[in-house]
Amino acid sequence: RGKQHPSSTTTNMRHGRAKASRRTLQFYRLNAPHLKSPYKILLDGTFLVASIRNKVPLWDRFSKTLQHEQFVCCVTRSTLNELELLSEQSAKIKPSGDSEENNSTFFDRARQYGLDECEIIENCNDVTNTNEKLMNKRAFRDFSEASKDIFCLATDGGNNRAAYFVATQDDGLSDALRAMPYVPLFRLGRAVLLLESPSSASRQFTGNLEQNKLKSAGGLMTSEERKIVDKVNKKDKKKRREMMKEEQQKMQKRSREEVGGCFNERKKKRAKGPNPLSCKSRKSKSS
C-alpha cells in the first residue's frame, strides 16, 4: 500500500473539521434555538493576540466554520483596556533582542483589531451583578476583569441567554465555560480555528429538558394538570400496594390451610443429649 500524499491528508482533516462543525451547529440549532444567525462571537485578549501571532484571517475562518452564516465579532471594553495595559507594560521592559518589542506590537495590533473589526460592549455591570452569586460560588478570584465580564455575558440566565459564542485561549476560562450549558467555544490550534463539540454540561442539560418534556406530555400540560396527574398516580400506587398486600395475606392463609397448621412457624430442634465430642472422656479407675 503506497503512502498517502500530504495534500490529500490535509484535505481529509479539513473535511473532518467541517463535518464536526456542522454536527455541533446542528446540536445547538435543535436544542438551543436562541443560538441562531446572526451569531455573536465574543473574543477575549488571548484569542486576539494568538490570531495576530499566527496571522490567522479570522473573518474568513469564522465564515467557513459557521457554514457562511451571518455573524458579528464582539469585544468588551475591559478586554481592550487589558490589552492596552499589557502593551504599556511590555513597552517599559528593555527588550532582549526583538521579543519584547514584538510582544508590544502584538498587543497593539490585537487591540486595534478589536477597535476596528468588533462591536464594543461598553458596560457589563448589570450582567455581573446578576451573576454575583455564581461568581462567589465558583470562587473566580484569579480571573481578570475581562475574563469575569466574558464569563458573565456568556452565562447570563444560566443557559447563555444572550447567545454568545466565546473565542478564547485561556484554559481557566474555557474550563469554567464548559461547566455551563450552551456556551459554544472557539479556540486556535496554532493557525487552525476549531469549534469545540458540545460539552457534557450541555448534553446533560438537554437530557434533563427531554425528560421534563416527557413528564409534561411534550410541554402541553400545565403545572396544575401536572399536579392532578401526580396525585392520581400516587393514589394508584397506594392502591396497588394494598392489593398486593391482600394477595400475599390470602396466599399465606391458603398455604396454612393446605399444610394444616402454622405455615411460617418452624419447629425448633432440641438437643437429644450432650455432644459426645465436647464431653471429656471418663478416666478409668485404677484397680
Coordinates of C-alpha atoms in Angstrom, one line a residue:
R1 CA 0.0 0.0 0.0
G2 CA 1.5 3.3 -1.1
K3 CA 1.9 6.4 1.1
Q4 CA -0.8 9.0 1.0
H5 CA 0.1 12.4 -0.4
P6 CA 0.4 15.1 2.3
S7 CA -2.1 17.3 0.4
S8 CA -4.8 14.7 0.5
T9 CA -4.2 14.1 4.2
T10 CA -4.7 17.9 4.8
T11 CA -7.9 17.9 2.7
N12 CA -9.3 14.9 4.7
M13 CA -8.5 16.7 8.0
R14 CA -10.2 19.9 6.7
H15 CA -13.3 17.9 5.7
G16 CA -13.4 16.2 9.1
R17 CA -13.3 19.5 10.9
A18 CA -16.1 20.9 8.7
K19 CA -18.2 17.8 9.4
A20 CA -17.7 18.1 13.1
S21 CA -18.6 21.9 13.0
R22 CA -21.8 21.0 11.1
R23 CA -22.8 18.5 13.8
T24 CA -22.0 20.9 16.6
L25 CA -24.1 23.7 15.0
Q26 CA -26.9 21.3 14.4
F27 CA -26.9 20.3 18.1
Y28 CA -27.3 23.9 19.1
R29 CA -30.0 24.6 16.5
L30 CA -32.1 21.7 17.8
N31 CA -31.6 22.2 21.5
A32 CA -30.7 25.9 22.0
P33 CA -32.9 27.8 19.5
H34 CA -31.7 31.2 20.8
L35 CA -28.2 30.4 19.3
K36 CA -29.2 31.4 15.8
S37 CA -27.9 33.5 12.9
P38 CA -26.6 36.2 13.0
Y39 CA -24.2 34.6 15.5
K40 CA -22.4 36.8 18.1
I41 CA -18.8 35.8 18.8
L42 CA -17.2 37.2 21.9
L43 CA -13.4 37.5 21.6
D44 CA -11.0 37.7 24.5
G45 CA -7.5 39.2 24.6
T46 CA -5.7 35.8 24.5
F47 CA -7.5 34.8 21.3
L48 CA -6.9 38.1 19.6
V49 CA -3.1 38.0 20.4
A50 CA -2.9 34.4 19.2
S51 CA -4.6 35.2 15.9
I52 CA -2.2 38.1 15.3
R53 CA 0.8 35.9 16.2
N54 CA -0.2 33.1 13.8
K55 CA -1.5 35.5 11.1
V56 CA -5.0 33.9 11.1
P57 CA -7.6 35.6 8.8
L58 CA -10.3 35.5 11.5
W59 CA -13.2 36.8 9.3
D60 CA -12.7 34.2 6.6
R61 CA -12.2 31.3 9.1
F62 CA -15.2 32.2 11.2
S63 CA -17.3 32.4 8.0
K64 CA -16.3 28.9 6.8
T65 CA -16.7 27.3 10.3
L66 CA -20.2 28.8 10.7
Q67 CA -21.3 27.5 7.3
H68 CA -21.2 31.0 5.8
E69 CA -24.0 32.2 8.1
Q70 CA -24.1 35.8 9.2
F71 CA -22.1 36.7 12.3
V72 CA -20.6 39.6 14.2
C73 CA -17.5 39.8 16.4
C74 CA -17.7 41.4 19.8
V75 CA -15.2 42.6 22.4
T76 CA -15.7 44.0 25.9
R77 CA -14.2 47.4 26.9
S78 CA -12.4 45.6 29.7
T79 CA -10.6 43.4 27.2
L80 CA -9.4 46.5 25.2
N81 CA -8.2 48.1 28.4
E82 CA -6.4 44.9 29.4
L83 CA -4.6 44.8 26.0
E84 CA -3.6 48.5 26.3
L85 CA -2.2 47.9 29.8
L86 CA -0.2 44.8 28.7
S87 CA 1.2 46.8 25.7
E88 CA 2.3 49.6 28.0
Q89 CA 3.9 47.2 30.5
S90 CA 5.7 45.3 27.7
A91 CA 7.0 48.6 26.2
K92 CA 8.6 49.6 29.5
I93 CA 10.7 46.5 29.7
K94 CA 14.0 46.7 28.0
P95 CA 13.8 44.3 25.0
S96 CA 16.4 41.4 24.9
G97 CA 16.6 41.2 21.1
D98 CA 13.2 41.7 19.4
S99 CA 11.0 39.6 21.6
E100 CA 9.6 42.3 23.9
E101 CA 9.2 44.8 21.0
N102 CA 7.2 42.1 19.2
N103 CA 5.0 41.4 22.2
S104 CA 4.2 45.1 22.5
T105 CA 3.3 45.2 18.8
F106 CA 1.1 42.1 19.1
F107 CA -0.9 43.7 21.9
D108 CA -1.3 46.9 20.0
R109 CA -2.4 45.1 16.8
A110 CA -4.8 42.9 18.8
R111 CA -6.4 46.0 20.4
Q112 CA -6.6 47.8 17.1
Y113 CA -8.4 44.7 15.5
G114 CA -10.9 44.9 18.4
L115 CA -11.5 48.6 17.8
D116 CA -11.8 48.3 14.0
E117 CA -13.5 45.0 13.4
C118 CA -15.6 44.3 16.5
E119 CA -18.6 45.7 18.2
I120 CA -17.6 47.0 21.6
I121 CA -19.6 46.0 24.7
E122 CA -19.2 49.0 27.0
N123 CA -21.0 48.1 30.2
C124 CA -21.2 44.7 31.8
N125 CA -22.1 45.8 35.3
D126 CA -25.8 44.7 35.0
V127 CA -24.9 41.2 34.0
T128 CA -22.1 41.0 36.5
N129 CA -24.4 41.9 39.3
T130 CA -26.9 39.2 38.4
N131 CA -24.2 36.6 38.3
E132 CA -22.5 37.7 41.5
K133 CA -23.7 34.7 43.5
L134 CA -22.4 32.3 40.8
M135 CA -19.0 34.1 40.7
N136 CA -18.7 33.8 44.5
K137 CA -19.7 30.2 44.4
R138 CA -17.1 29.3 41.9
A139 CA -14.5 31.5 43.5
F140 CA -13.0 33.0 40.4
R141 CA -10.6 35.2 42.3
D142 CA -7.8 34.6 39.8
F143 CA -9.9 35.8 36.8
S144 CA -9.1 39.2 35.4
E145 CA -11.8 41.8 35.0
A146 CA -12.0 41.0 31.3
S147 CA -12.4 37.2 31.9
K148 CA -15.1 37.9 34.6
D149 CA -17.1 40.1 32.1
I150 CA -16.9 37.4 29.4
F151 CA -17.9 34.7 31.8
C152 CA -20.9 36.7 33.0
L153 CA -22.0 37.6 29.5
A154 CA -21.8 34.0 28.2
T155 CA -23.6 32.5 31.2
D156 CA -26.4 35.1 31.7
G157 CA -29.6 33.3 32.6
G158 CA -27.8 30.1 33.4
N159 CA -28.0 28.9 29.7
N160 CA -26.3 31.6 27.7
R161 CA -29.4 33.7 27.3
A162 CA -27.6 36.3 25.2
A163 CA -26.4 33.6 22.7
Y164 CA -22.7 34.3 22.6
F165 CA -20.0 32.1 21.1
V166 CA -16.8 32.6 23.1
A167 CA -13.3 32.6 21.4
T168 CA -10.5 32.2 24.0
Q169 CA -7.1 30.6 24.6
D170 CA -7.5 30.9 28.4
D171 CA -7.7 27.4 29.8
G172 CA -9.2 28.6 33.1
L173 CA -12.0 30.5 31.4
S174 CA -12.6 27.6 29.0
D175 CA -13.0 25.1 31.8
A176 CA -15.4 27.4 33.6
L177 CA -17.5 27.9 30.5
R178 CA -17.5 24.2 29.7
A179 CA -19.2 23.6 33.0
M180 CA -22.1 25.8 31.9
P181 CA -24.7 24.7 29.3
Y182 CA -25.0 26.0 25.8
V183 CA -21.7 28.0 25.6
P184 CA -20.0 27.2 22.2
L185 CA -16.3 27.7 22.4
F186 CA -13.8 28.6 19.6
R187 CA -10.0 28.1 20.1
L188 CA -6.9 28.2 17.9
G189 CA -4.7 25.2 17.4
R190 CA -1.7 27.1 16.1
A191 CA -3.2 28.5 12.9
V192 CA -6.3 26.3 12.8
L193 CA -9.7 27.6 14.1
L194 CA -11.6 24.9 15.9
L195 CA -15.2 24.9 17.2
E196 CA -15.4 22.6 20.2
S197 CA -18.1 19.9 20.3
P198 CA -20.9 20.5 22.9
S199 CA -19.7 20.0 26.5
S200 CA -21.1 17.3 28.8
A201 CA -22.9 20.1 30.7
S202 CA -24.8 21.0 27.5
R203 CA -25.7 17.4 26.8
Q204 CA -26.8 16.7 30.4
F205 CA -28.9 19.9 30.4
T206 CA -30.5 18.8 27.1
G207 CA -31.3 15.3 28.6
N208 CA -33.0 16.8 31.6
L209 CA -35.1 19.0 29.3
E210 CA -36.2 16.0 27.3
Q211 CA -37.2 14.1 30.5
N212 CA -39.2 17.1 31.6
K213 CA -41.0 17.2 28.3
L214 CA -41.9 13.5 28.5
K215 CA -43.3 14.1 32.0
S216 CA -45.3 17.1 30.9
A217 CA -46.6 15.5 27.7
G218 CA -44.3 17.4 25.4
G219 CA -44.8 20.7 27.2
L220 CA -48.6 20.7 26.5
M221 CA -49.5 20.1 30.2
T222 CA -49.9 22.9 32.6
S223 CA -48.5 22.9 36.2
E224 CA -52.0 22.4 37.6
E225 CA -52.7 19.5 35.3
R226 CA -49.3 18.0 36.3
K227 CA -50.2 18.2 40.0
I228 CA -53.5 16.4 39.3
V229 CA -51.7 13.7 37.3
D230 CA -49.2 13.2 40.1
K231 CA -51.9 13.0 42.7
V232 CA -53.8 10.3 40.7
N233 CA -50.5 8.4 40.2
K234 CA -49.9 8.4 43.9
K235 CA -53.4 7.0 44.6
D236 CA -52.9 4.3 42.0
K237 CA -49.5 3.3 43.6
K238 CA -51.1 3.2 47.0
K239 CA -54.0 1.1 45.8
R240 CA -51.6 -1.4 44.0
R241 CA -49.6 -1.8 47.2
E242 CA -52.7 -2.6 49.2
M243 CA -53.9 -5.1 46.7
M244 CA -50.5 -6.8 46.6
K245 CA -50.5 -7.0 50.4
E246 CA -54.0 -8.5 50.4
E247 CA -53.0 -11.1 47.8
Q248 CA -49.9 -12.1 49.9
Q249 CA -52.1 -12.5 53.0
K250 CA -54.6 -14.6 51.1
M251 CA -51.8 -16.9 49.7
Q252 CA -50.3 -17.3 53.2
K253 CA -53.8 -18.2 54.6
R254 CA -54.4 -20.7 51.8
S255 CA -51.0 -22.3 52.4
R256 CA -51.6 -22.7 56.1
E257 CA -54.9 -24.5 55.4
E258 CA -53.4 -26.8 52.9
V259 CA -50.4 -27.7 55.2
G260 CA -52.6 -27.8 58.3
G261 CA -51.1 -25.6 60.9
C262 CA -49.0 -22.6 61.1
F263 CA -47.2 -22.2 57.8
N264 CA -44.5 -19.7 58.7
E265 CA -43.5 -21.2 62.1
R266 CA -40.7 -23.7 62.1
K267 CA -40.2 -26.2 64.9
K268 CA -37.1 -25.7 66.9
K269 CA -34.7 -28.6 67.1
R270 CA -33.9 -29.6 70.6
A271 CA -30.8 -31.4 71.6
K272 CA -31.4 -35.1 72.4
G273 CA -28.4 -35.3 74.5
P274 CA -24.9 -33.9 75.1
N275 CA -22.5 -33.7 72.3
P276 CA -20.1 -36.6 72.8
L277 CA -17.2 -34.7 71.1
S278 CA -17.5 -31.8 73.6
C279 CA -17.5 -34.1 76.6
K280 CA -14.4 -35.2 78.4
S281 CA -13.8 -38.9 78.4
R282 CA -14.1 -40.6 81.7
K283 CA -10.9 -41.7 83.3
S284 CA -10.7 -45.4 84.1
K285 CA -10.3 -46.2 87.8
S286 CA -7.1 -47.9 88.6
S287 CA -7.6 -51.2 90.3

